[in-house]
Every structure is written in structure tokens, then in C-alpha cells.
CSV table of C-alpha atoms in Angstrom, one decimal:
chain,number,residue,atom,x,y,z
A,25,MET,CA,40.7,-14.3,-1.8
A,26,GLY,CA,41.3,-18.0,-0.3
A,27,LEU,CA,43.1,-19.9,-2.2
A,28,GLY,CA,41.6,-17.6,-5.6
A,29,VAL,CA,39.3,-20.4,-7.2
A,30,ARG,CA,36.3,-17.6,-6.5
A,31,TRP,CA,35.2,-15.8,-9.2
A,32,THR,CA,32.4,-13.7,-8.9
A,33,LEU,CA,30.6,-12.9,-12.6
A,34,HIS,CA,31.3,-10.2,-14.7
A,35,GLY,CA,28.6,-8.0,-15.8
A,36,ASP,CA,25.7,-11.2,-17.8
A,37,GLY,CA,28.4,-12.9,-17.9
A,38,ARG,CA,28.0,-13.1,-22.4
A,39,THR,CA,30.4,-10.4,-22.8
A,40,PRO,CA,32.7,-7.1,-21.6
A,41,ALA,CA,31.5,-3.7,-22.2
A,42,PRO,CA,33.5,-1.5,-24.8
A,43,GLY,CA,36.5,-1.0,-22.6
A,44,ALA,CA,36.3,-3.6,-19.5
A,45,VAL,CA,38.5,-6.0,-18.6
A,46,VAL,CA,37.5,-8.9,-16.8
A,47,ARG,CA,39.7,-9.5,-13.6
A,48,PRO,CA,42.1,-11.9,-12.0
A,49,ASP,CA,38.9,-13.0,-9.5
A,50,GLU,CA,36.6,-12.4,-12.0
A,51,ARG,CA,35.3,-14.8,-14.7
A,52,LEU,CA,32.1,-15.1,-17.4
A,53,SER,CA,29.8,-17.8,-18.0
A,54,TRP,CA,31.2,-21.3,-18.0
A,55,PRO,CA,31.1,-22.2,-21.4
A,56,ARG,CA,33.5,-18.9,-22.6
A,57,THR,CA,35.5,-19.6,-20.2
A,58,ALA,CA,35.6,-23.5,-21.3
A,59,GLY,CA,36.0,-21.6,-24.8
A,60,LEU,CA,38.8,-19.3,-23.7
A,61,GLY,CA,40.1,-21.8,-21.5
A,62,ALA,CA,40.4,-24.2,-25.0
A,63,GLN,CA,41.5,-20.8,-26.2
A,64,HIS,CA,44.3,-20.8,-24.6
A,65,VAL,CA,45.6,-23.9,-24.7
A,66,VAL,CA,45.7,-23.5,-28.4
A,67,ALA,CA,48.1,-20.9,-27.6
A,68,MET,CA,50.5,-22.5,-25.8
A,69,PHE,CA,50.4,-25.8,-28.3
A,70,GLY,CA,53.3,-24.9,-30.8
A,71,ALA,CA,56.2,-25.0,-28.4
A,72,SER,CA,54.5,-27.4,-26.0
A,73,PHE,CA,54.9,-29.8,-27.2
A,74,VAL,CA,57.4,-28.9,-29.7
A,75,ALA,CA,59.9,-28.8,-26.5
A,76,PRO,CA,59.6,-32.7,-24.7
A,77,VAL,CA,59.6,-33.5,-29.1
A,78,LEU,CA,63.2,-31.8,-29.5
A,79,MET,CA,64.0,-33.5,-25.9
A,80,GLY,CA,63.1,-36.5,-26.9
A,81,LEU,CA,60.7,-37.0,-23.4
A,82,ASP,CA,56.9,-38.4,-23.4
A,83,PRO,CA,54.8,-35.4,-24.7
A,84,ASN,CA,51.5,-36.6,-23.7
A,85,LEU,CA,53.4,-36.6,-21.0
A,86,ALA,CA,54.6,-33.4,-20.9
A,87,ILE,CA,50.9,-32.1,-21.7
A,88,MET,CA,49.7,-33.7,-19.1
A,89,MET,CA,52.4,-32.1,-16.7
A,90,SER,CA,52.0,-28.8,-17.7
A,91,GLY,CA,48.1,-28.9,-16.3
A,92,ILE,CA,49.7,-30.2,-13.5
A,93,ALA,CA,51.5,-27.1,-12.9
A,94,THR,CA,49.3,-24.5,-14.1
A,95,MET,CA,47.7,-25.8,-11.7
A,96,ILE,CA,50.3,-26.0,-8.7
A,97,PHE,CA,51.0,-22.4,-9.5
A,98,LEU,CA,47.6,-20.7,-9.3
A,99,LEU,CA,47.0,-22.0,-6.1
A,100,ALA,CA,50.6,-20.6,-4.7
A,101,THR,CA,50.0,-17.3,-6.4
A,102,ARG,CA,46.2,-17.7,-5.4
A,103,GLY,CA,44.6,-16.4,-8.7
A,104,ARG,CA,46.5,-13.1,-8.8
A,105,VAL,CA,48.9,-13.7,-11.8
A,106,PRO,CA,46.9,-15.8,-14.6
A,107,SER,CA,49.6,-18.0,-16.2
A,108,TYR,CA,49.7,-20.6,-18.2
A,109,LEU,CA,52.9,-23.4,-17.5
A,110,GLY,CA,54.0,-25.3,-20.2
A,111,CYS,CA,57.7,-26.8,-21.4
A,112,SER,CA,60.4,-24.6,-21.8
A,113,LEU,CA,62.2,-24.6,-24.9
A,114,SER,CA,65.7,-23.2,-22.8
A,115,PHE,CA,66.2,-27.2,-22.1
A,116,VAL,CA,66.4,-28.3,-25.1
A,117,GLY,CA,70.1,-27.3,-25.3
A,118,VAL,CA,70.9,-29.2,-22.4
A,119,ALA,CA,68.8,-31.7,-23.8
A,120,ALA,CA,71.1,-32.2,-26.9
A,121,ALA,CA,74.2,-31.6,-25.2
A,122,ILE,CA,73.7,-34.7,-22.6
A,123,ARG,CA,72.6,-36.9,-24.6
A,124,ALA,CA,75.6,-35.9,-27.3
A,125,ALA,CA,77.8,-36.5,-23.5
A,126,GLY,CA,76.1,-40.3,-24.1
A,127,GLY,CA,72.9,-39.6,-21.7
A,128,ASP,CA,69.5,-41.1,-21.6
A,129,SER,CA,66.1,-39.4,-20.9
A,130,ALA,CA,66.8,-40.4,-16.8
A,131,GLN,CA,69.9,-38.3,-16.7
A,132,VAL,CA,68.2,-35.6,-18.8
A,133,THR,CA,65.8,-34.9,-16.1
A,134,GLY,CA,67.4,-35.2,-14.2
A,135,ALA,CA,70.0,-32.7,-14.8
A,136,VAL,CA,66.7,-30.5,-15.4
A,137,PHE,CA,64.9,-31.5,-11.7
A,138,VAL,CA,68.5,-29.9,-10.1
A,139,VAL,CA,67.5,-27.0,-12.3
A,140,GLY,CA,63.8,-26.8,-10.6
A,141,ALA,CA,65.1,-27.2,-7.2
A,142,ALA,CA,67.4,-23.9,-7.9
A,143,LEU,CA,64.8,-22.1,-9.4
A,144,PHE,CA,62.2,-22.8,-6.7
A,145,LEU,CA,65.3,-21.6,-3.8
A,146,ALA,CA,66.0,-18.4,-5.8
A,147,GLY,CA,62.2,-18.2,-5.8
A,148,LEU,CA,62.4,-18.0,-2.0
A,149,ALA,CA,65.8,-15.8,-1.9
A,150,VAL,CA,63.5,-12.9,-3.6
A,151,GLN,CA,60.7,-13.2,-1.4
A,152,ARG,CA,62.7,-12.9,2.0
A,153,PHE,CA,65.4,-9.9,0.1
A,154,GLY,CA,62.9,-9.0,-2.9
A,155,ALA,CA,63.9,-7.2,-6.7
A,156,ARG,CA,67.7,-6.1,-5.9
A,157,VAL,CA,68.5,-10.1,-5.6
A,158,ILE,CA,67.4,-11.1,-8.9
A,159,HIS,CA,69.8,-7.7,-10.7
A,160,ALA,CA,72.8,-8.0,-7.6
A,161,THR,CA,73.7,-11.6,-9.3
A,162,MET,CA,72.5,-11.1,-12.8
A,163,PRO,CA,72.2,-7.4,-14.4
A,164,PRO,CA,71.4,-8.4,-18.0
A,165,VAL,CA,74.0,-8.1,-19.2
A,166,VAL,CA,75.0,-11.6,-17.8
A,167,THR,CA,71.8,-12.6,-17.9
A,168,GLY,CA,71.1,-11.6,-21.5
A,169,ALA,CA,74.5,-13.0,-23.2
A,170,VAL,CA,73.7,-16.5,-20.8
A,171,VAL,CA,70.1,-16.9,-22.8
A,172,MET,CA,71.8,-15.7,-26.5
A,173,LEU,CA,74.5,-18.8,-25.8
A,174,ILE,CA,71.6,-21.1,-25.1
A,175,GLY,CA,69.7,-20.2,-28.6
A,176,PHE,CA,72.4,-19.9,-30.7
A,177,ASN,CA,74.7,-23.2,-29.1
A,178,LEU,CA,71.4,-25.2,-30.5
A,179,ALA,CA,72.4,-24.4,-34.3
A,180,PRO,CA,74.2,-27.8,-34.8
A,181,VAL,CA,71.5,-29.4,-33.4
A,182,THR,CA,69.1,-27.9,-36.6
A,183,ALA,CA,72.0,-28.2,-39.1
A,184,SER,CA,73.0,-31.5,-39.1
A,185,THR,CA,69.9,-33.9,-37.0
A,186,TYR,CA,66.7,-32.1,-38.4
A,187,TRP,CA,67.6,-30.5,-41.7
A,188,PRO,CA,68.9,-32.9,-43.3
A,189,GLN,CA,66.2,-35.3,-42.8
A,190,ASP,CA,64.1,-33.2,-45.4
A,191,GLN,CA,66.0,-29.8,-46.6
A,192,TRP,CA,62.9,-28.7,-49.1
A,193,THR,CA,59.9,-29.2,-46.5
A,194,ALA,CA,62.2,-27.6,-43.9
A,195,LEU,CA,63.3,-24.6,-46.1
A,196,LEU,CA,58.8,-24.5,-47.3
A,197,THR,CA,58.0,-24.7,-43.6
A,198,MET,CA,60.6,-22.1,-42.4
A,199,LEU,CA,59.5,-19.2,-45.1
A,200,PHE,CA,55.9,-19.8,-43.9
A,201,THR,CA,56.0,-19.9,-41.1
A,202,GLY,CA,58.7,-16.9,-41.4
A,203,ALA,CA,55.6,-15.3,-43.3
A,204,ALA,CA,52.7,-16.2,-40.5
A,205,VAL,CA,54.6,-14.8,-37.5
A,206,VAL,CA,55.6,-11.0,-39.4
A,207,CYS,CA,52.5,-11.2,-41.2
A,208,LEU,CA,49.6,-13.3,-39.2
A,209,ARG,CA,47.9,-10.5,-36.5
A,210,GLY,CA,46.7,-10.7,-33.7
A,211,PHE,CA,45.8,-14.5,-32.2
A,212,TRP,CA,46.7,-16.0,-35.2
A,213,SER,CA,50.5,-14.5,-35.0
A,214,ARG,CA,50.4,-15.7,-31.9
A,215,ILE,CA,50.2,-19.0,-32.4
A,216,ALA,CA,52.4,-18.5,-36.1
A,217,ILE,CA,54.7,-21.8,-35.1
A,218,PHE,CA,51.7,-24.1,-34.2
A,219,LEU,CA,50.2,-23.3,-37.9
A,220,GLY,CA,53.7,-23.9,-39.2
A,221,LEU,CA,54.0,-27.6,-37.8
A,222,VAL,CA,50.6,-28.0,-39.4
A,223,PHE,CA,52.0,-26.5,-42.2
A,224,GLY,CA,55.1,-28.6,-42.4
A,225,TYR,CA,52.7,-31.5,-41.5
A,226,GLY,CA,50.6,-31.0,-43.9
A,227,LEU,CA,53.3,-30.9,-46.4
A,228,SER,CA,55.5,-34.0,-45.7
A,229,PHE,CA,52.1,-35.8,-46.3
A,230,LEU,CA,51.5,-34.1,-49.6
A,231,LEU,CA,54.8,-35.1,-50.6
A,232,ASP,CA,54.5,-38.2,-50.1
A,233,ARG,CA,52.0,-40.0,-51.6
A,234,VAL,CA,53.0,-37.2,-54.5
A,235,PHE,CA,56.8,-38.4,-55.4
A,236,GLY,CA,57.2,-40.9,-52.4
A,237,GLN,CA,59.9,-42.0,-50.0
A,238,ILE,CA,62.7,-39.9,-49.6
A,239,HIS,CA,66.5,-41.0,-49.3
A,240,SER,CA,67.9,-39.0,-46.3
A,241,THR,CA,69.6,-39.9,-43.0
A,242,VAL,CA,67.6,-39.9,-40.3
A,243,GLY,CA,68.1,-38.7,-36.5
A,244,GLY,CA,71.7,-38.0,-37.5
A,245,GLU,CA,72.4,-41.3,-38.4
A,246,ALA,CA,72.6,-42.7,-42.1
A,247,ALA,CA,71.0,-41.9,-45.3
A,248,VAL,CA,67.8,-44.6,-45.5
A,249,ASP,CA,64.8,-44.5,-47.6
A,250,HIS,CA,61.8,-43.5,-45.1
A,251,TRP,CA,58.5,-42.0,-45.3
A,252,ARG,CA,58.5,-38.5,-44.5
A,253,LEU,CA,55.2,-38.4,-42.3
A,254,ASP,CA,54.9,-42.0,-40.2
A,255,LEU,CA,52.2,-42.6,-39.1
A,256,SER,CA,51.7,-46.4,-38.5
A,257,ALA,CA,52.6,-45.3,-34.4
A,258,VAL,CA,49.3,-43.7,-34.5
A,259,GLY,CA,47.2,-46.3,-35.4
A,260,LYS,CA,48.2,-48.1,-32.9
A,261,ALA,CA,48.1,-45.9,-29.8
A,262,ASP,CA,44.7,-46.2,-27.4
A,263,TRP,CA,42.1,-43.8,-27.1
A,264,ILE,CA,42.9,-43.9,-23.4
A,265,GLY,CA,45.9,-44.6,-20.9
A,266,LEU,CA,48.7,-43.5,-18.9
A,267,PRO,CA,51.8,-41.9,-20.3
A,268,SER,CA,55.0,-43.3,-19.8
A,269,PHE,CA,57.0,-42.4,-16.6
A,270,HIS,CA,60.0,-43.0,-15.3
A,271,ALA,CA,62.4,-41.4,-12.5
A,272,PRO,CA,65.0,-39.0,-12.9
A,273,ALA,CA,68.7,-40.3,-12.7
A,274,PHE,CA,71.6,-37.7,-11.1
A,275,GLU,CA,75.0,-37.1,-12.9
A,276,TRP,CA,77.2,-34.1,-12.4
A,277,SER,CA,78.0,-33.8,-16.0
A,278,ALA,CA,74.5,-33.4,-17.1
A,279,ILE,CA,74.1,-31.0,-13.8
A,280,LEU,CA,76.1,-28.9,-15.0
A,281,VAL,CA,75.3,-28.3,-18.2
A,282,ALA,CA,71.4,-27.5,-17.2
A,283,LEU,CA,72.3,-25.4,-14.4
A,284,PRO,CA,72.5,-22.2,-16.3
A,285,VAL,CA,69.5,-22.6,-17.8
A,286,VAL,CA,67.9,-21.2,-14.1
A,287,ILE,CA,69.4,-18.3,-15.2
A,288,ALA,CA,66.8,-17.5,-18.3
A,289,LEU,CA,63.7,-19.0,-15.6
A,290,ILE,CA,64.2,-16.6,-13.3
A,291,ALA,CA,64.1,-13.7,-16.2
A,292,GLU,CA,61.3,-15.5,-18.1
A,293,ASN,CA,58.8,-15.5,-14.8
A,294,ALA,CA,60.0,-11.9,-13.9
A,295,GLY,CA,59.3,-10.4,-17.1
A,296,HIS,CA,55.9,-12.4,-17.2
A,297,VAL,CA,55.6,-11.0,-13.3
A,298,LYS,CA,56.2,-7.6,-15.0
A,299,ALA,CA,53.7,-7.4,-18.2
A,300,VAL,CA,50.6,-9.2,-16.3
A,301,GLY,CA,50.5,-6.1,-13.4
A,302,GLU,CA,50.5,-3.7,-16.1
A,303,MET,CA,47.9,-5.5,-17.7
A,304,THR,CA,45.7,-6.1,-14.5
A,305,GLY,CA,46.5,-3.0,-12.6
A,306,ASP,CA,47.6,-4.6,-10.1
A,307,PRO,CA,50.9,-4.2,-9.4
A,308,LEU,CA,52.3,-7.9,-8.2
A,309,ASP,CA,56.9,-7.3,-7.1
A,310,ASP,CA,54.8,-9.0,-3.4
A,311,LYS,CA,54.0,-12.4,-5.8
A,312,LEU,CA,57.3,-12.1,-7.8
A,313,GLY,CA,59.3,-14.5,-5.2
A,314,THR,CA,56.1,-16.5,-5.2
A,315,ALA,CA,55.6,-17.1,-8.8
A,316,ILE,CA,59.6,-17.8,-9.7
A,317,ALA,CA,59.2,-20.6,-6.4
A,318,ALA,CA,55.8,-21.7,-7.8
A,319,ASP,CA,57.7,-22.8,-11.0
A,320,GLY,CA,60.1,-23.8,-9.8
A,321,ALA,CA,58.5,-26.3,-7.5
A,322,ALA,CA,55.7,-27.3,-10.9
A,323,SER,CA,59.1,-28.2,-12.4
A,324,MET,CA,60.7,-30.5,-10.3
A,325,LEU,CA,57.5,-31.9,-9.5
A,326,SER,CA,57.1,-32.3,-13.7
A,327,THR,CA,60.9,-34.1,-13.7
A,328,ALA,CA,60.4,-36.1,-11.3
A,329,VAL,CA,58.3,-38.6,-13.1
A,330,GLY,CA,59.8,-38.0,-16.7
A,331,GLY,CA,58.3,-34.9,-17.4
A,332,PRO,CA,59.9,-32.0,-19.2
A,333,PRO,CA,60.3,-28.3,-17.0
A,334,ASN,CA,57.7,-25.6,-17.2
A,335,THR,CA,58.1,-22.3,-17.3
A,336,THR,CA,55.5,-19.6,-17.6
A,337,TYR,CA,54.4,-18.5,-21.5
A,338,SER,CA,54.4,-14.9,-23.0
A,339,GLU,CA,52.2,-16.5,-26.0
A,340,ASN,CA,49.1,-16.6,-23.2
A,341,ILE,CA,50.0,-13.2,-22.0
A,342,GLY,CA,49.2,-11.8,-26.0
A,343,VAL,CA,45.5,-13.8,-25.8
A,344,MET,CA,45.2,-12.1,-22.5
A,345,ALA,CA,45.5,-8.8,-24.5
A,346,ALA,CA,43.3,-9.2,-27.1
A,347,THR,CA,41.0,-10.7,-25.3
A,348,ARG,CA,41.3,-8.2,-22.5
A,349,VAL,CA,40.1,-11.1,-20.5
A,350,TYR,CA,42.8,-12.3,-17.2
A,351,SER,CA,40.5,-14.3,-15.1
A,352,THR,CA,42.4,-17.3,-13.4
A,353,ALA,CA,38.8,-19.7,-14.2
A,354,ALA,CA,40.3,-19.7,-17.7
A,355,TYR,CA,42.9,-20.4,-17.4
A,356,TRP,CA,42.2,-23.7,-14.4
A,357,ALA,CA,39.8,-24.8,-17.3
A,358,ALA,CA,43.0,-25.0,-20.2
A,359,ALA,CA,44.9,-26.9,-17.3
A,360,CYS,CA,42.0,-29.7,-17.1
A,361,PHE,CA,41.9,-29.3,-20.6
A,362,ALA,CA,45.5,-30.0,-20.9
A,363,LEU,CA,45.4,-33.7,-19.2
A,364,LEU,CA,43.2,-34.9,-21.2
A,365,PHE,CA,44.8,-34.1,-23.5
A,366,GLY,CA,48.0,-35.3,-21.7
A,367,LEU,CA,44.9,-38.7,-21.1
A,368,CYS,CA,45.2,-40.0,-25.0
A,369,PRO,CA,48.2,-41.7,-26.4
A,370,LYS,CA,46.9,-41.7,-30.0
A,371,PHE,CA,47.4,-37.3,-29.6
A,372,GLY,CA,51.3,-38.4,-29.1
A,373,ALA,CA,51.6,-40.7,-31.7
A,374,VAL,CA,50.4,-37.7,-33.5
A,375,VAL,CA,52.9,-35.4,-31.9
A,376,ALA,CA,55.8,-38.4,-31.8
A,377,ALA,CA,55.4,-38.4,-35.8
A,378,ILE,CA,56.1,-35.2,-36.4
A,379,PRO,CA,58.7,-35.3,-39.8
A,380,GLY,CA,62.2,-34.4,-38.9
A,381,GLY,CA,62.3,-32.0,-41.7
A,382,VAL,CA,59.6,-30.2,-40.3
A,383,LEU,CA,60.6,-29.5,-37.8
A,384,GLY,CA,64.4,-28.4,-39.1
A,385,GLY,CA,61.8,-25.4,-40.7
A,386,ILE,CA,60.5,-24.7,-37.7
A,387,THR,CA,63.8,-24.2,-34.9
A,388,VAL,CA,65.6,-22.7,-37.3
A,389,ILE,CA,63.8,-19.7,-36.4
A,390,LEU,CA,62.8,-21.0,-33.5
A,391,TYR,CA,66.6,-21.3,-31.5
A,392,GLY,CA,67.4,-18.4,-33.5
A,393,MET,CA,64.5,-16.6,-31.7
A,394,ILE,CA,66.1,-17.8,-28.4
A,395,GLY,CA,69.2,-16.5,-29.3
A,396,LEU,CA,68.4,-12.9,-29.7
A,397,LEU,CA,66.0,-13.0,-27.1
A,398,GLY,CA,69.2,-12.3,-25.5
A,399,ALA,CA,69.9,-8.9,-27.9
A,400,GLN,CA,66.7,-8.0,-26.7
A,401,ILE,CA,67.4,-8.2,-23.2
A,402,TRP,CA,70.5,-6.2,-23.7
A,403,ILE,CA,68.1,-3.5,-25.8
A,404,ASN,CA,65.8,-3.1,-22.9
A,405,GLY,CA,68.4,-3.1,-20.1
A,406,HIS,CA,70.8,-0.5,-22.2
A,407,VAL,CA,73.6,-2.7,-22.2
A,408,ASP,CA,76.7,-0.4,-23.4
A,409,LEU,CA,79.3,-2.7,-25.0
A,410,ARG,CA,82.1,-0.1,-26.3
A,411,ASN,CA,82.1,-0.9,-22.1
A,412,PRO,CA,84.8,-4.0,-22.2
A,413,LEU,CA,84.0,-4.7,-18.7
A,414,ASN,CA,80.5,-5.4,-20.2
A,415,LEU,CA,82.4,-6.3,-24.1
A,416,VAL,CA,84.8,-8.4,-22.5
A,417,PRO,CA,83.0,-11.1,-20.5
A,418,ALA,CA,79.6,-11.5,-22.9
A,419,ALA,CA,82.2,-12.1,-25.5
A,420,ALA,CA,84.1,-14.9,-24.6
A,421,GLY,CA,81.0,-16.8,-22.6
A,422,ILE,CA,79.2,-16.6,-26.0
A,423,ILE,CA,82.6,-17.9,-27.8
A,424,ILE,CA,82.8,-20.7,-25.5
A,425,GLY,CA,78.7,-21.6,-25.7
A,426,VAL,CA,78.3,-21.3,-29.0
A,427,GLY,CA,80.9,-23.3,-30.2
A,428,GLY,CA,81.1,-25.9,-27.8
A,429,VAL,CA,85.1,-25.0,-26.7
A,430,SER,CA,85.6,-27.6,-23.3
A,431,LEU,CA,88.0,-27.5,-20.4
A,432,LYS,CA,89.1,-30.8,-19.1
A,433,ILE,CA,88.8,-31.0,-15.5
A,434,THR,CA,90.1,-34.7,-15.1
A,435,ASP,CA,90.4,-37.7,-17.2
A,436,SER,CA,86.2,-38.3,-16.2
A,437,PHE,CA,85.0,-34.7,-16.2
A,438,GLU,CA,85.4,-31.5,-17.8
A,439,LEU,CA,83.0,-28.4,-18.3
A,440,GLY,CA,82.7,-27.0,-21.3
A,441,GLY,CA,79.5,-25.2,-23.8
A,442,ILE,CA,76.4,-23.9,-22.3
A,443,ALA,CA,78.5,-24.7,-18.8
A,444,LEU,CA,81.3,-23.7,-19.4
A,445,GLY,CA,80.0,-19.9,-21.0
A,446,THR,CA,78.0,-19.7,-18.0
A,447,ILE,CA,80.9,-19.8,-15.7
A,448,VAL,CA,83.0,-17.1,-17.5
A,449,VAL,CA,80.2,-14.5,-17.9
A,450,ILE,CA,78.9,-14.6,-14.5
A,451,THR,CA,82.4,-15.0,-12.7
A,452,GLY,CA,84.1,-13.2,-15.6
A,453,TYR,CA,81.9,-10.2,-15.2
A,454,HIS,CA,81.8,-9.9,-11.4
A,455,ALA,CA,85.8,-10.2,-11.2
A,456,LEU,CA,86.1,-7.7,-13.0
A,457,ARG,CA,84.1,-5.5,-12.1
A,458,LEU,CA,86.3,-6.2,-8.9
A,459,PHE,CA,88.7,-4.3,-10.3
A,460,ALA,CA,87.5,-2.2,-13.1
A,461,PRO,CA,88.5,1.7,-12.6
A,462,ALA,CA,85.6,3.4,-11.4
A,463,HIS,CA,84.4,5.1,-15.4
A,464,LEU,CA,84.1,2.0,-16.5
A,465,LYS,CA,81.3,0.4,-13.4
A,466,GLY,CA,78.7,4.0,-14.0
A,467,GLN,CA,76.6,4.7,-11.4
A,468,GLU,CA,75.2,1.2,-9.9
A,469,PRO,CA,70.9,0.8,-10.1
A,470,LEU,CA,69.0,0.0,-7.7
A,471,LEU,CA,66.7,-2.3,-8.0
A,472,ASP,CA,65.7,-4.0,-10.4
A,473,ALA,CA,64.7,-2.3,-13.6
A,474,GLY,CA,61.6,-5.2,-14.4
A,475,THR,CA,59.6,-5.2,-11.0
A,476,SER,CA,60.4,-1.3,-9.5
A,477,ALA,CA,58.9,1.8,-9.9
A,478,TYR,CA,60.1,4.4,-11.2
A,479,ASP,CA,62.0,6.9,-9.2
A,480,GLU,CA,60.9,10.6,-11.0
A,481,GLU,CA,63.4,12.5,-8.4
A,482,ALA,CA,66.8,10.6,-9.6
A,483,ALA,CA,65.7,10.4,-13.5
A,484,ALA,CA,65.1,14.0,-13.5
A,485,GLN,CA,69.2,14.6,-12.4
A,486,PRO,CA,71.6,14.7,-16.1
A,487,GLU,CA,74.3,13.3,-14.0
A,488,ASP,CA,72.1,9.8,-13.4
A,489,GLY,CA,72.1,9.1,-17.2
A,490,ALA,CA,68.6,8.1,-17.0
A,491,ARG,CA,66.2,7.8,-19.8
A,492,GLY,CA,63.4,7.3,-20.5
A,493,GLY,CA,60.5,5.2,-21.8
A,494,THR,CA,61.9,2.3,-20.7
A,495,ARG,CA,60.4,-1.0,-20.1
A,496,GLY,CA,62.0,-3.6,-17.8
A,497,GLY,CA,60.4,-6.4,-20.1
A,498,THR,CA,57.9,-7.1,-22.7
A,499,PRO,CA,56.1,-9.9,-22.9
A,500,GLY,CA,57.5,-10.7,-26.5
A,501,GLY,CA,59.3,-13.2,-27.9
A,502,THR,CA,60.2,-17.1,-27.4
A,503,ARG,CA,59.4,-17.0,-24.1
A,504,GLY,CA,58.5,-13.8,-22.5
A,505,GLY,CA,61.2,-10.8,-21.7
A,506,PRO,CA,63.2,-10.9,-18.8
A,507,ALA,CA,63.3,-8.4,-16.8
A,508,GLY,CA,66.3,-5.6,-17.1
A,509,ALA,CA,68.3,-3.3,-15.5
A,510,PRO,CA,70.1,-0.4,-17.1
A,511,GLU,CA,73.7,-1.4,-16.9
A,512,GLY,CA,77.2,0.7,-18.5
A,513,PRO,CA,78.7,3.5,-17.1
A,514,GLY,CA,76.5,6.3,-17.6
A,515,ASP,CA,73.7,4.7,-17.8
A,516,GLY,CA,72.0,4.6,-14.5
A,517,GLY,CA,67.7,4.7,-16.2
A,518,ARG,CA,65.0,2.7,-14.3
A,519,ASP,CA,61.7,1.3,-15.3
A,520,THR,CA,59.9,4.5,-16.6
A,521,ARG,CA,56.3,2.8,-15.7
A,522,PRO,CA,55.4,5.1,-13.1
């Protein structure tokens, strides 16, 4: 397929036949392909422009770099892995922690640049040694605990920064968004976060017209009178122009806070590649390392100019599942649309004007979903928390990460929160495993369950304790489902996909 930028026309180019799918190397007519690309942009908007706002970065630059990142990913995987790379929400807590310690945007992007480099190297390692390297270092009990502490570490940001700005708008936005997530179907459920933002935006405008200014805190500062929705910057912004760039700055304290997120990104990519492979019927195990490395390279490029990091988006998997169109041509169209939006400062000003109360209502659900994705990883991996080998490091790491426990190393350097919690989970699990009795270790799965084939003969043996009907990762959740292998005593189950 070369670089994956040539497509054959599917059928008549209009409507696929009933039950037919448009494969990655096929396309519909260009007008329909452009329409599908626009649909992919809408699907990724909900998270991809909220994330940079929550991180304190330029949303215009974030959208523009997401388009470039998607192009890099499609070229690297040679068009076999249809995917959109948007701004990762996994770093919101990292950015909040770095800024709380006195860091600025340059230190945030510098720390995340290093994470991108680590992700790139991890991808090369997976390419070289195969999927088993993922499970050897990050079994489901570890991955789930790290994702959980990253998500729940964000709770104080909502409680102290966003919610107090307008509690009633936050409450109504939360209720609307929750109802949209649960009650809507198909494509609309995939953009429920975006719909919640639109609802909160309109509600804030209406409340300003009816009740006037509100007296509340703004960004954690003293209470003042202010408009809920301040659109003054929108009128001053140009229609066409470049976003603001800045160079990254590197501080060890910030880097150590950010590094644990690489675990979540590897898991997200593994789950995404597995899900796409299942939908397209094209086994993509050989592209897992390439996909991870491409995500890392794209994130390095984005953060090098002051943008946020990127990750594969499960929202766009939902669009493919709904339309049964897996054409990478649609993703190229989406990337081009993102570039155009990034070159419109007025669009960025509209995004930056999202009221704090609206973000409060959205983040209550969003941050909780990120944290609970860790629990989903445990469920998918059959992690047995009755086993102290699993329970002790996970419990200690989560409390340290969520509670902000710190360990002062020197007068100028300390570990705490996400960084310390992750270190405790990873080192604690592997250290305890060295000394744990055999009956607590159970049977070690041979391969990562999210990317390996199912060994029917091994599963048929009663002593393996394998469980049928298990899938290593799901495309649902906040940022895709990581692959997980079963863990725990007597639970050596593997992926049941043939």
C-alpha cells in the first residue's frame, strides 16, 4: 500500500451495500469522504478542545497539531490503522500539579515532551520484543491503579477551581451531560461531552441576560462580580492567523510528575489497535509498536512548539462503528479540517471563553470517568483484589496519588501525588512478587491479552483457570480501553477472540 495515501473507490462511491464495510484502503466519493471527515472532527471536539483549556494551553494550537499528529500517525502505520490523534486528557492532572507547584506552560510542555519521547521508545521496544514486553512491566493490576490515581487526582481541581465559579450552572451542566451520555444513542452519545459544553455555554449566556453578573471566585482567586460568559476577546480576535507558539522548558520535578502517564498512553494505544483490528478484520498486532511510536513522535512534535500531547481517540472508533466506514481518507479529511480550525484565532477565542461553571459540570463526570477506567481495566483483566499481592501496592499507590502524599528527598526536591503513587504501584508490585509465596503469584499469562491470539488448548485445561468470553480491551470509556491480561491467583485466562 506504500504510504497508505491511495484508495480504491468502494462500489459506486455513494452508499455501501447492506452489511458491507468500507475498508481502510477504500473510500467513498470525495464529497462524502469530506463529510465523514467533518463528522470525525465533531466527534473529537468534545475532549480535544476541552483538554488544552484545562491544561492552560492554546486550543487553536492544540486543534492544529492534532491534525498534523493524525497525518504523522496515518503515514507511520501506512494507512492500516484508521485513527484520529487528539489532545490527551490523561495529562490534565499533570498540568494542574505542575502549575500548582509554580510551573508555567513551558514547564508543562517540557515535561510532556519527555513523556512523548518515552512513549516513542516504548513503541520501538514493542516493535522489537513483541507485546509480551507490555505485560511484563505493566500487568493489569498496575495499569488500572495508575489510570485510577491519575483520574481521581483531578478531583480537587473541579472542587476548588471550576465548580465554585458558578455552582448552579455546573450542576445543571452535569445533569444534562450525564443524561446525554446515558440516554442518547449512536453518534450523539459519542459527542455527549460536546453537547454538554454547548448546553452550558447557552445556559451561561441566558443566565447573564436574565440575572446579570455573578459574584463568585474566578480560577480559585477572590470572589468578584463577573459575567459567566465573557465574549469580549472573541470580537477582538482575527479570523485568520497563526496560533501562539512557545518553546518547552525542562524541570526534573515536572518531568517526574508527568512520566507515569506513559503507562496510560501505552494502554490506550494497545486497546485502540485491538479494537480497530477486530472491526476491520485485519489483525494489527504487527502495527502495535508502530502505532505507539507514532503517537510518541507526534506528541513530541506538538509539545516542541507549545502544544499538548496526543493520543488515539475512542470517540472516532464509535463513528467508524456507526458508519461502517473505516477509510483512512476520511481521517485525512478530518486532519485537514483541524488544520483550518487551528488557523482561525476567532475559533480559539470562542473555545477559551467556556465559562468555569460549565467546566465544573463537565469535569465532575469526565474526571470520574478517567478514574473509573482504571477499575474497568481491573475487570477486563480479572484482577483479584482479594490477593494481597495485587491489593497492597494498588491500595498504597492510589491513596498516595489521590491524597497528594509527598516524600521530601532534599530541600529542593520532593516526590508526591501522581509520581510517587505510580512509583509505589510499579516498584511495590514487582518487588513484592519476588518474595511472595507461589500460591499468590498464580499462573503468569504468556502474552498480553489485549494483543495476543487465544490459546484454545491452554484455555481448555481446568488448572489454567481460564475464563471464556473475555476481551482484553474495549474501545469505550474516556480515552479508549487498554488491553489487559488476567492477573491474580489461579487466573491465567487469555483473550477469547479466536
